[in-house]
mmCIF file of C-alpha atoms in Angstrom:
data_model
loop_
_atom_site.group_PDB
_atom_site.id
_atom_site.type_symbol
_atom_site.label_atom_id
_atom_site.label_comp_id
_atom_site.label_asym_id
_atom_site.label_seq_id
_atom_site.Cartn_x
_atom_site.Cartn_y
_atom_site.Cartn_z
ATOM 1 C CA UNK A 1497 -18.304 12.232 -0.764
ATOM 2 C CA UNK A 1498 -15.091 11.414 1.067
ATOM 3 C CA UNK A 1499 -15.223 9.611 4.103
ATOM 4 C CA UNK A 1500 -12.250 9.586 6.555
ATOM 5 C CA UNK A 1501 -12.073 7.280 9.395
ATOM 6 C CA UNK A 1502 -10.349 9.296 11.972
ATOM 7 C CA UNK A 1503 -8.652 8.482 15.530
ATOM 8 C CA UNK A 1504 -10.428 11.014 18.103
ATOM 9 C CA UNK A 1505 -6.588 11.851 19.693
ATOM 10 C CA UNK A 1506 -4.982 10.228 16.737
ATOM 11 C CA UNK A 1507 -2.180 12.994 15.315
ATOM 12 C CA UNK A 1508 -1.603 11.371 12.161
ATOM 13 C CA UNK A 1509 -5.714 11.392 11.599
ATOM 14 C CA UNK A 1510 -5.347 15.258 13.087
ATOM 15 C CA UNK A 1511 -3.161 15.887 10.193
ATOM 16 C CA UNK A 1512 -5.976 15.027 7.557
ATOM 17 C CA UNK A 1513 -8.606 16.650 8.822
ATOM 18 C CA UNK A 1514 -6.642 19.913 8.655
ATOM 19 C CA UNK A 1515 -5.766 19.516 5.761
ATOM 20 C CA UNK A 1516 -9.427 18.622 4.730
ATOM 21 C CA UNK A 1517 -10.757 21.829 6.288
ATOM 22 C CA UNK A 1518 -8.374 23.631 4.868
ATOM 23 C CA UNK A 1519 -9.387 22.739 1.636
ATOM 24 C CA UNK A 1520 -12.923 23.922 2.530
ATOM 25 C CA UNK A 1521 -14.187 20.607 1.023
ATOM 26 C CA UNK A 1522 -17.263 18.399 1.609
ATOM 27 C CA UNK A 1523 -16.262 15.356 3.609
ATOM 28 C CA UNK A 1524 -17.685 13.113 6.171
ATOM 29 C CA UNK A 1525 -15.469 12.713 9.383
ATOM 30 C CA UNK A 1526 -16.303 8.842 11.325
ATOM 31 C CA UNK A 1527 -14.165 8.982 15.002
ATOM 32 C CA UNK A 1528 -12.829 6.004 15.886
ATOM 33 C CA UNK A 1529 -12.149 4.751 19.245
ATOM 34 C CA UNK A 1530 -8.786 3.523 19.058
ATOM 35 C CA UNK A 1531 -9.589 1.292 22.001
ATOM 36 C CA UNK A 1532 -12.574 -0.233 20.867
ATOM 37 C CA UNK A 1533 -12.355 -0.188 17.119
ATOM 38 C CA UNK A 1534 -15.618 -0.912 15.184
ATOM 39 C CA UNK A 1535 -15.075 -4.212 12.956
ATOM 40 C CA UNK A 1536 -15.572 -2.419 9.333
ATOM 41 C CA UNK A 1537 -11.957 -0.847 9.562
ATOM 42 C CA UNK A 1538 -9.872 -4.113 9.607
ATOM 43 C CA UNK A 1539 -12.394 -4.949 6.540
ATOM 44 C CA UNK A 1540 -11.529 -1.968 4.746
ATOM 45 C CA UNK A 1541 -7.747 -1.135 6.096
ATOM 46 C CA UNK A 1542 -6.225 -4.594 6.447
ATOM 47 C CA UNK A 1543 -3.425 -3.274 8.295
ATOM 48 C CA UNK A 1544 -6.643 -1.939 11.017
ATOM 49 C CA UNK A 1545 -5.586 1.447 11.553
ATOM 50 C CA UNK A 1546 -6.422 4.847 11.246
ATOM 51 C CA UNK A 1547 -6.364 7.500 9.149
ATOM 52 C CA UNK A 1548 -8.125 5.994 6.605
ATOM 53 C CA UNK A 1549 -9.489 7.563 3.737
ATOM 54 C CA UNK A 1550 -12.712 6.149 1.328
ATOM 55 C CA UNK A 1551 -14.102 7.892 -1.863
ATOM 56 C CA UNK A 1552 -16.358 5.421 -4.369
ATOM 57 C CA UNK A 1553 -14.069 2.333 -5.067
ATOM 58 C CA UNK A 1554 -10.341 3.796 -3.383
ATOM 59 C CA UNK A 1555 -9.464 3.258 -0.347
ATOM 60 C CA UNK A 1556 -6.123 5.174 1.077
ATOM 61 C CA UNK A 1557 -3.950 4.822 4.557
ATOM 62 C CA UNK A 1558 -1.232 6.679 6.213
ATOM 63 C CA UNK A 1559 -1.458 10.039 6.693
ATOM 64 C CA UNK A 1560 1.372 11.951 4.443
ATOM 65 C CA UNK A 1561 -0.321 9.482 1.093
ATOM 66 C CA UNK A 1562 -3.690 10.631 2.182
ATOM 67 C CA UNK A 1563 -3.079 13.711 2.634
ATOM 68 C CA UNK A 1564 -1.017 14.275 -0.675
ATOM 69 C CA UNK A 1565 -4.222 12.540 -2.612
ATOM 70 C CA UNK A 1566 -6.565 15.545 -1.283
ATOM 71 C CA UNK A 1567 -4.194 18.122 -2.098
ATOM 72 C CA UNK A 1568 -3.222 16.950 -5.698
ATOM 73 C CA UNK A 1569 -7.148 15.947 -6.275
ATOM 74 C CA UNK A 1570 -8.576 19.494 -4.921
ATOM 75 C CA UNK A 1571 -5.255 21.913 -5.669
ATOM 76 C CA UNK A 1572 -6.806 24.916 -4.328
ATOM 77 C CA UNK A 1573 -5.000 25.544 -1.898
ATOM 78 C CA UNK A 1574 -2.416 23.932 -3.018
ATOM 79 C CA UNK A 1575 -0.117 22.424 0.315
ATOM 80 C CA UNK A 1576 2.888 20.193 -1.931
ATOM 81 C CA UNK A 1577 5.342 22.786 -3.916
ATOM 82 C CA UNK A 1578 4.513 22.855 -7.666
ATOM 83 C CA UNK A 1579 8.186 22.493 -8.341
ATOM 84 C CA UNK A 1580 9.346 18.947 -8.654
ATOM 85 C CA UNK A 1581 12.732 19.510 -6.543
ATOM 86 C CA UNK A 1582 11.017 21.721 -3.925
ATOM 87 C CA UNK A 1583 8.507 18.626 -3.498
ATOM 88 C CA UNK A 1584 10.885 16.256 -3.457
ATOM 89 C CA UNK A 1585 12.665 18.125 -0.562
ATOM 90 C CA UNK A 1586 8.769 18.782 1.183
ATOM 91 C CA UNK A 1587 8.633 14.649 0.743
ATOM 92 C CA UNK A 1588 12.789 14.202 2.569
ATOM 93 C CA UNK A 1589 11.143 16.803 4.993
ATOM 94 C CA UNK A 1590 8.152 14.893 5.912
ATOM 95 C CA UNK A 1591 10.063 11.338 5.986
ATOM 96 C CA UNK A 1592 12.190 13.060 8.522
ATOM 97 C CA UNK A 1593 9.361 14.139 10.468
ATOM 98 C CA UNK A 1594 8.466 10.636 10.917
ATOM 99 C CA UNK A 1595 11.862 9.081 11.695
ATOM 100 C CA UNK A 1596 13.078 12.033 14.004
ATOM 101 C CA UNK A 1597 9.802 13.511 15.587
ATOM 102 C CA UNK A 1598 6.520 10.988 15.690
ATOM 103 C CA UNK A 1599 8.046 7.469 15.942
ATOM 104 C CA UNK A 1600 9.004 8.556 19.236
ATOM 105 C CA UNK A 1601 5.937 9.369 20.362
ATOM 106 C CA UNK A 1602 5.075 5.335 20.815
ATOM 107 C CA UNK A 1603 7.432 5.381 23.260
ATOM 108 C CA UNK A 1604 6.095 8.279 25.419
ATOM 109 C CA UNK A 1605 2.633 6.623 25.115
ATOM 110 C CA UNK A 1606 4.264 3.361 26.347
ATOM 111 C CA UNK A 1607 4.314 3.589 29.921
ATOM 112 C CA UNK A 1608 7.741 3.261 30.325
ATOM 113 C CA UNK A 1609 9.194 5.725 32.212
ATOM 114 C CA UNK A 1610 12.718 5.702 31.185
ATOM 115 C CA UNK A 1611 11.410 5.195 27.377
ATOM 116 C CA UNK A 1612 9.211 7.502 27.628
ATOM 117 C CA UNK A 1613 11.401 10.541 29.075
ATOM 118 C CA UNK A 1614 14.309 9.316 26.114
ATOM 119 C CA UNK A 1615 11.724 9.611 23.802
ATOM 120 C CA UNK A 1616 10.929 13.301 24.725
ATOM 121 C CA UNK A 1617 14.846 14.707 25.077
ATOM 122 C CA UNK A 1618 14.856 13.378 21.653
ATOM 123 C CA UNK A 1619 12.087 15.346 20.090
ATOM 124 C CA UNK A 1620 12.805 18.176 22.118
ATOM 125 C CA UNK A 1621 16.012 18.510 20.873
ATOM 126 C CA UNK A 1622 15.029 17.830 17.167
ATOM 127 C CA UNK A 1623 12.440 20.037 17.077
ATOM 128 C CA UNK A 1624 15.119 22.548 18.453
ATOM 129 C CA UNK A 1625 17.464 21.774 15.250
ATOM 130 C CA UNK A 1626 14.242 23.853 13.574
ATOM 131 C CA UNK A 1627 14.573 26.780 15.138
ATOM 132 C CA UNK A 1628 17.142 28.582 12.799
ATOM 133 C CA UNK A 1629 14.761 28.127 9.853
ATOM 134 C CA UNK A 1630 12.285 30.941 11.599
ATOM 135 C CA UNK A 1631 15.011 33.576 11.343
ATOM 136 C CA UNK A 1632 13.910 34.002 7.821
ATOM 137 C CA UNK A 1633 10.892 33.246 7.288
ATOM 138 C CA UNK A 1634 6.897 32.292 8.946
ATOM 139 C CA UNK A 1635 6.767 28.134 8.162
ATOM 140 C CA UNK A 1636 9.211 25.738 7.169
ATOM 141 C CA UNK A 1637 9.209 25.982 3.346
ATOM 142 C CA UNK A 1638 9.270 29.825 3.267
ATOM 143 C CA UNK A 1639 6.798 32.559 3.739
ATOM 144 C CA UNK A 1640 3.060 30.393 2.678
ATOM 145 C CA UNK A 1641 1.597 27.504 4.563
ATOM 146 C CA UNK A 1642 2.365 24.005 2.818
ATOM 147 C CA UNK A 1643 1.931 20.192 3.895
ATOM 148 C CA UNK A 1644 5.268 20.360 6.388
ATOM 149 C CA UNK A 1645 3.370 22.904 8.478
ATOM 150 C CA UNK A 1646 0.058 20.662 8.251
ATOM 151 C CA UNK A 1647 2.610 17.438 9.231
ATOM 152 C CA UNK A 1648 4.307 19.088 12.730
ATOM 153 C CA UNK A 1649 1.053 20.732 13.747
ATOM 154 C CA UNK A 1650 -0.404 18.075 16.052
ATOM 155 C CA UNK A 1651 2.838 17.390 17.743
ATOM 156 C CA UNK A 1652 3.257 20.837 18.678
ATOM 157 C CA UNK A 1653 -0.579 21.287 19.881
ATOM 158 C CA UNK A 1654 0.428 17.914 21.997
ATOM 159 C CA UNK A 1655 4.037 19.138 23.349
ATOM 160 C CA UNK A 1656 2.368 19.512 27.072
ATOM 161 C CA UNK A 1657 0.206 16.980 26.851
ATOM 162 C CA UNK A 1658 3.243 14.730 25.512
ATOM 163 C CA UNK A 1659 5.201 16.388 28.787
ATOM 164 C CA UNK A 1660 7.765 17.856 26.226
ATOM 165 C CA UNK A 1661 9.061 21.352 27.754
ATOM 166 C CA UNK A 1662 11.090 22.777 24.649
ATOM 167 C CA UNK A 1663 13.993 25.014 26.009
ATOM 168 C CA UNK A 1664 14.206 28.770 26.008
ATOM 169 C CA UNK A 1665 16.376 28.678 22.701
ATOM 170 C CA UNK A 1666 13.175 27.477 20.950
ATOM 171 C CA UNK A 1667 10.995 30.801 21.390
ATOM 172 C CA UNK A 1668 10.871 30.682 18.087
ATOM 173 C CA UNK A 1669 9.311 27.184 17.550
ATOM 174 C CA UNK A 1670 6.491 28.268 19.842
ATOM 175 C CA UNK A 1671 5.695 31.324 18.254
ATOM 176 C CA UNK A 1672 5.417 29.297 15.108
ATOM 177 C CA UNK A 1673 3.472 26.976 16.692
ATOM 178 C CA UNK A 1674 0.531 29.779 17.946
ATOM 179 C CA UNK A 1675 0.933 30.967 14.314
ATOM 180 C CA UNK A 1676 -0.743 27.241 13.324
ATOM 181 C CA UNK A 1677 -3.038 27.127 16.015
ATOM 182 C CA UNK A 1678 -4.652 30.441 15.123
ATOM 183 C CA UNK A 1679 -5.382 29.316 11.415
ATOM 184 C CA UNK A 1680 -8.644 30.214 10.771
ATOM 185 C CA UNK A 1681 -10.188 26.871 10.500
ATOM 186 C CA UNK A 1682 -7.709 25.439 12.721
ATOM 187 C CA UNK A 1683 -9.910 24.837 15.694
ATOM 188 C CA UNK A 1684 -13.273 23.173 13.864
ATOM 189 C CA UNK A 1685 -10.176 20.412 12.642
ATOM 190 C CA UNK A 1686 -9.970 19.601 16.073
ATOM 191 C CA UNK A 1687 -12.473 16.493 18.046
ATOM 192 C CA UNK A 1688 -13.590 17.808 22.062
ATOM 193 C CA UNK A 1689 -10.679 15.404 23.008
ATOM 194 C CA UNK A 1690 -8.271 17.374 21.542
ATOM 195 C CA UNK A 1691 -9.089 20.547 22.121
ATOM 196 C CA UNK A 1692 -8.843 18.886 25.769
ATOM 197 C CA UNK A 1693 -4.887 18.623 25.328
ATOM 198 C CA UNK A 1694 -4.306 22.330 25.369
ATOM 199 C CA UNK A 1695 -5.773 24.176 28.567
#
């Protein structure tokens, strides 16, 4: 059975267990208290942080290798593109995610104020530059739910609790946004803490 050590507010380990339920598969989830983290996980993740993913002898970290490792080992349903170009541009999509969107988030959780409201007119506005791609179609690599909707998910369940207030020109992002959240196994991917984000 897979076992994934998971941060209980943790977005990148809230992106695997979506994507875990999702695939409807038996798994074992261990929270982690980021604040007090239990000994084993610098033993088996020497870089001591979460997600981290076990099955038998392989061990796996970072969220978007994780992730792709569940969805090419259990490809129903399948969340990467079949196509080799449309994955490739799912993979320059999902880089950018990280560079443009969540490695600001550090900053907001810094406690520096002027970082930390920088930080937000940054993703605010990036997440903005999305907006055009809902025009045409329900997620961001068409018309079906794939690993780029999985990836942006916890930021936008966090947007409040992040104190990120997206303009009015970005409707369209938040009625893509309750289209996530009302996924049918959306809510069971979610620990009490998060579901705590969101009143």
């Amino acid at each position: 059975m897979m076992t994934l050590y998971s941060g209980t507010t943790d977005p990148y380990s809230h992106r695997c267990r979506i994507v875990l339920f999702e695939k409807g598969m038996d798994f074992q989830v261990i929270d982690v208290d980021l604040a007090n983290k239990p000994e084993d996980l610098a033993v088996i993740n020497p870089y001591n942080h979460v997600p981290v993913l076990v099955e038998r002898d392989l061990v796996l970290s970072e969220a978007n290798i994780i992730n792709e490792y569940i969805d090419e080992r259990f490809p129903h349903p399948q969340l990467m593109p079949p196509d080799p170009v449309m994955r490739a541009r799912a993979r320059l999509f999902l880089y950018s995610f990280e560079k443009d969107l969540f490695s600001h988030i550090v900053d907001i959780e810094s406690g520096d104020q002027e970082k930390a409201d920088k930080a937000r007119a940054t993703i605010r506005d990036n997440l903005t530059q999305l907006v055009p791609i809902f025009a045409k179609q329900n997620y961001l690599l068409g018309d079906d739910y794939s690993m780029l909707d999985v990836a942006v998910t916890p930021l936008l369940w966090r947007l409040g609790h992040y104190g990120i207030e997206l303009p009015n020109q970005a409707a369209p992002i938040l009625k893509y946004a309750e289209r996530l959240f009302s996924r049918p196994l959306y809510a069971d991917a979610m620990t009490p803490s998060e579901k705590a984000m969101r009143k």
